GROMACS .gro file of C-alpha atoms in nm:
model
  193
    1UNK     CA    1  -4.889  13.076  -9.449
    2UNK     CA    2  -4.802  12.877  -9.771
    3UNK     CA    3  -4.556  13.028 -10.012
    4UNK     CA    4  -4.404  12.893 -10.317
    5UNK     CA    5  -4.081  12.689 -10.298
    6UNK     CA    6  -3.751  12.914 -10.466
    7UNK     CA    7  -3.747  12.512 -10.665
    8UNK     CA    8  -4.126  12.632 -10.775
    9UNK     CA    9  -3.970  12.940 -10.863
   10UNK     CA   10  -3.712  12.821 -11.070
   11UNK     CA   11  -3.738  12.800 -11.432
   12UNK     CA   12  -3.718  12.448 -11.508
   13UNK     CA   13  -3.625  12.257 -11.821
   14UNK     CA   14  -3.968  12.120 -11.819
   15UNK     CA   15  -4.134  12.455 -11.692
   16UNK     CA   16  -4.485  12.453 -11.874
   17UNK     CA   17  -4.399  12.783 -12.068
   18UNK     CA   18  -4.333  12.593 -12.406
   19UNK     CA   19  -4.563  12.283 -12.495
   20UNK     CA   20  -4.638  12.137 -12.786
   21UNK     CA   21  -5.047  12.054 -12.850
   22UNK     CA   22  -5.196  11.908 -13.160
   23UNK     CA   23  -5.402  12.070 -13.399
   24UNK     CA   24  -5.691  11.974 -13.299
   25UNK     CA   25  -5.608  12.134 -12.928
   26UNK     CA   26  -5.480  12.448 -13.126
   27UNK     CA   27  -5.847  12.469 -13.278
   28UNK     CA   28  -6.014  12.525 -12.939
   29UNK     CA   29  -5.758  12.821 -12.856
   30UNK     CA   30  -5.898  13.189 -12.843
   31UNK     CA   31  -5.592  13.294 -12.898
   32UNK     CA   32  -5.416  13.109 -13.191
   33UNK     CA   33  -5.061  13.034 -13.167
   34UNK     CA   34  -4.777  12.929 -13.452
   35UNK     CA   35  -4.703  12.561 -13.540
   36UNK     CA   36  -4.360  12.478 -13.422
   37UNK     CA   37  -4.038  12.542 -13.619
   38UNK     CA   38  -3.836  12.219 -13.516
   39UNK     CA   39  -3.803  11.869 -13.731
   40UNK     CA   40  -4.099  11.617 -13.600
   41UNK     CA   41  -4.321  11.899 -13.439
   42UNK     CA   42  -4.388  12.130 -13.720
   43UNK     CA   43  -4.739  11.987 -13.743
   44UNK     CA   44  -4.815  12.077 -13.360
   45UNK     CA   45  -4.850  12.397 -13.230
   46UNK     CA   46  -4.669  12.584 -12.946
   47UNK     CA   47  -4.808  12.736 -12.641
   48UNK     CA   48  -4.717  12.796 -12.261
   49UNK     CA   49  -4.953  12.755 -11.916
   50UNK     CA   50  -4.984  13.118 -11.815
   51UNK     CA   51  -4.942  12.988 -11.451
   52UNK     CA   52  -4.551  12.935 -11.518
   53UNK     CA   53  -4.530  13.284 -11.654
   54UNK     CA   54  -4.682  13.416 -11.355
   55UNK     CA   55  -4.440  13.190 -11.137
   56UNK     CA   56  -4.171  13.328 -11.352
   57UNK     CA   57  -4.262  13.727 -11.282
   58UNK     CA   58  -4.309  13.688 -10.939
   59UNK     CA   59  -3.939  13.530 -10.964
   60UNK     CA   60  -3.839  13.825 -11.140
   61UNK     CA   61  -3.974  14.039 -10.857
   62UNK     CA   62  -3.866  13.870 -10.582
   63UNK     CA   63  -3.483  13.897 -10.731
   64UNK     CA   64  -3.542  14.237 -10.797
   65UNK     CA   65  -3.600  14.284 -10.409
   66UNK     CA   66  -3.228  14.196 -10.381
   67UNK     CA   67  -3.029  14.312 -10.627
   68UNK     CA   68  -2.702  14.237 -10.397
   69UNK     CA   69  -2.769  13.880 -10.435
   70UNK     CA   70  -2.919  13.914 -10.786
   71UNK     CA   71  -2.748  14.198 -10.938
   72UNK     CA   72  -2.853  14.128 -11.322
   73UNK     CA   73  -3.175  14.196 -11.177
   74UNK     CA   74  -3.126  14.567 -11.031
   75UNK     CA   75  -3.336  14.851 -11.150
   76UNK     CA   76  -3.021  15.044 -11.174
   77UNK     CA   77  -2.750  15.021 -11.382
   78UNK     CA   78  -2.382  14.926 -11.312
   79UNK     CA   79  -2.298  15.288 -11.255
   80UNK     CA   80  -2.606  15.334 -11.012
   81UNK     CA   81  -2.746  15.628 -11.133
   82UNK     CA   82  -2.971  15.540 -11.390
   83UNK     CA   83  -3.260  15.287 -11.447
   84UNK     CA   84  -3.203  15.011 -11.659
   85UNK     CA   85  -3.426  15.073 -11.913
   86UNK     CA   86  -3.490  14.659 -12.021
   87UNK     CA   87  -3.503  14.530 -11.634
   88UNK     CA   88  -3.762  14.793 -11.548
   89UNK     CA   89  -3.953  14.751 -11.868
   90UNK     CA   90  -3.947  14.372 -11.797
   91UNK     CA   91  -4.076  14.418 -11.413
   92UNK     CA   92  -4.381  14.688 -11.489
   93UNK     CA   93  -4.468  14.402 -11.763
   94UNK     CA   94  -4.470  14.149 -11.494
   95UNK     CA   95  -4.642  14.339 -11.196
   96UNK     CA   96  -4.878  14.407 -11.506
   97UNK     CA   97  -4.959  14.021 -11.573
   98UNK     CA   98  -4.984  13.948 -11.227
   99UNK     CA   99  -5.251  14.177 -11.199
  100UNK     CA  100  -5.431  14.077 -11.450
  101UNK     CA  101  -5.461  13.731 -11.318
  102UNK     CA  102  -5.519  13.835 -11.014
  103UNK     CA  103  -5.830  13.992 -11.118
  104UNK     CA  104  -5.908  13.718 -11.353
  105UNK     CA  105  -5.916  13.528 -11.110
  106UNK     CA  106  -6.055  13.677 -10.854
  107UNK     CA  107  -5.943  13.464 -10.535
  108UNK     CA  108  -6.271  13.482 -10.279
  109UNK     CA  109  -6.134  13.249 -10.001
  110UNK     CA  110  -6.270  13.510  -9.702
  111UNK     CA  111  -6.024  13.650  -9.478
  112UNK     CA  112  -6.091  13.647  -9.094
  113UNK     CA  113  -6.024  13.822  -8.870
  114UNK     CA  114  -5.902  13.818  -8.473
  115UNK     CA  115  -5.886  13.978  -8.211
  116UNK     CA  116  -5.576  14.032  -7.945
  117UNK     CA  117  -5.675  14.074  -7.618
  118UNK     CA  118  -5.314  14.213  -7.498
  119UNK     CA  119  -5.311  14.493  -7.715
  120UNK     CA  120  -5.664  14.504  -7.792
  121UNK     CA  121  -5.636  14.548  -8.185
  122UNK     CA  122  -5.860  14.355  -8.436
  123UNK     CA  123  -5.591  14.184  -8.691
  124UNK     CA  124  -5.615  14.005  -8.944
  125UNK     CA  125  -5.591  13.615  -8.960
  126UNK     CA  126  -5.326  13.522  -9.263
  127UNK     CA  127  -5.394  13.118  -9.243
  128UNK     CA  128  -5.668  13.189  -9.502
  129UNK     CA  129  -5.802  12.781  -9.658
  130UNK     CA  130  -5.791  12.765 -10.023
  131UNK     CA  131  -5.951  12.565 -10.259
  132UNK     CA  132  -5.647  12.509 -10.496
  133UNK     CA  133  -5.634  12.313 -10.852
  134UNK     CA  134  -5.396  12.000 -10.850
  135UNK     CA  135  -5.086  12.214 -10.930
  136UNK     CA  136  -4.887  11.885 -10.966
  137UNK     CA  137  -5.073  11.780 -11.225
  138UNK     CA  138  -5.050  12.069 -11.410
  139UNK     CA  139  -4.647  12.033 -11.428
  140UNK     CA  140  -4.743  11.690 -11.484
  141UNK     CA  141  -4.912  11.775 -11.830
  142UNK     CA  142  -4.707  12.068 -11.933
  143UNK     CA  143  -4.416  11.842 -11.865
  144UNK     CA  144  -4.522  11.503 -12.132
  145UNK     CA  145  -4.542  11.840 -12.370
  146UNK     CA  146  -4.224  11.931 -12.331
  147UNK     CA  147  -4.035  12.109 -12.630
  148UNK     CA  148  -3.702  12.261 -12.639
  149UNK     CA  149  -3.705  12.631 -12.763
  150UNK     CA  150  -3.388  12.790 -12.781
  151UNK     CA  151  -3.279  13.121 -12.933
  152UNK     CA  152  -3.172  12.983 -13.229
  153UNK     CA  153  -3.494  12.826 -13.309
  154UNK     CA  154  -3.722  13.147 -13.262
  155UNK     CA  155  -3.589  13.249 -13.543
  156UNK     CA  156  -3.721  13.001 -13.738
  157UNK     CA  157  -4.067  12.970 -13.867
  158UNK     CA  158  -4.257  12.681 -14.045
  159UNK     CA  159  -4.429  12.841 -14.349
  160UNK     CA  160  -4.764  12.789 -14.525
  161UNK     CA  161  -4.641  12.494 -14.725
  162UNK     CA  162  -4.503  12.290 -14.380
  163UNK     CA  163  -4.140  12.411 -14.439
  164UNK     CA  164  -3.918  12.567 -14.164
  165UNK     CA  165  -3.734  12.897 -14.278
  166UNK     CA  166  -3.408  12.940 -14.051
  167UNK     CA  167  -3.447  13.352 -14.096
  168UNK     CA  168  -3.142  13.345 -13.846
  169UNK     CA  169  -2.917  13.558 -14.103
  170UNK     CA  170  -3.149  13.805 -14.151
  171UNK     CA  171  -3.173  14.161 -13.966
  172UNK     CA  172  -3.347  14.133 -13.644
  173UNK     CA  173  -3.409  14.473 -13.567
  174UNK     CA  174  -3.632  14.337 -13.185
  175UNK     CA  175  -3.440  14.063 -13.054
  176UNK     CA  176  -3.694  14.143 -12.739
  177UNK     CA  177  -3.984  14.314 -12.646
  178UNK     CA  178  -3.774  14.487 -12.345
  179UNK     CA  179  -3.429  14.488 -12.575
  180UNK     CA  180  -3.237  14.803 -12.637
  181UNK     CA  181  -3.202  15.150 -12.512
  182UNK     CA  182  -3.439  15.347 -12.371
  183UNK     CA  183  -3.668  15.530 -12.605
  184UNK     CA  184  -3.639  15.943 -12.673
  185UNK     CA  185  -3.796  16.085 -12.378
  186UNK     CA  186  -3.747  15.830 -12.125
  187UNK     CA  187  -3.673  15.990 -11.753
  188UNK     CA  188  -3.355  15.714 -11.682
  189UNK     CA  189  -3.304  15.912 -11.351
  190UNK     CA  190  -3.387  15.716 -11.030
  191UNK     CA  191  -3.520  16.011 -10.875
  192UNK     CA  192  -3.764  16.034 -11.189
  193UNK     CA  193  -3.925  15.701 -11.078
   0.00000   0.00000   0.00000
């Protein structure tokens, strides 16, 4: 059975989860994106392969299956008695994209199964032949796309006009979608989950 490399795993500097595409590329989106807030790019847009985000929650979920070795990635926090509110909210987000693709896109490679004479049970055969996109040439693309986003620059934004605001002085009540505490209500208990 094929599974992804830990180097697949890895978040990469070229990773495919920011890329810069041109306008007319930004036209054909469902979705529409922003342009991007850095000198040289701010007439190109920015958007990520959802493949790498996938790649990057089932990262999150395999560290989360050993929190000894990853321990920023626990479900509890440092005391052990509660439920990190941000690493759990990050994980049900993941196992929540995941899904969705996998449903999307509905894998229908069939499944065989065998039989085992010795212990005469029917199993199930897990060398399963798929028909797979050129996954290399994916990385290839996303990676000639390549642009740097750091923290500092999400908090800029290029305006109507072309001109990039630096807002980075300002209140920023949501750094993240999973920052902060927990909100009123929230069962933090382990036993709760």
């Amino acid at each position: 059975m094929w599974w992804p490399s830990v180097t697949l795993l890895k978040k990469k500097k070229k990773d495919g989860l920011s890329v810069h595409i041109s306008s007319l590329e930004h036209e054909t989106l469902v979705n529409k994106t922003e342009r991007i807030p850095l000198p040289g790019f701010q007439s190109e847009y920015l958007m990520g392969v959802d493949v790498f985000h996938q790649l990057h929650c089932l990262n999150m979920l395999r560290k989360a299956l050993y929190p000894g070795r990853y321990p920023a990635s626990s479900l509890k926090t440092r005391d052990g008695k509660k439920v990190n509110y941000g690493n759990w909210l990050h994980m049900d987000h993941c196992i929540e994209s995941l899904r969705q693709s996998l449903t999307c896109q509905a894998d229908t490679s069939p499944n065989t199964f065998r039989w085992l004479p010795d212990t005469k049970i029917l199993v199930p055969s897990l060398g399963t032949v798929h028909i797979c996109r050129n996954f290399s040439k994916i990385q290839e693309w996303t990676a000639a796309r390549f642009v740097d986003i750091d923290a500092a620059t999400r908090r800029k934004h290029v305006e109507a006009n072309g001109e990039i605001v630096d807002y980075g002085n300002e209140p920023n009540p949501e750094v993240a979608p999973h920052a902060g505490d927990a909100p009123e209500g929230w069962r933090v208990n382990l036993d709760d989950l």
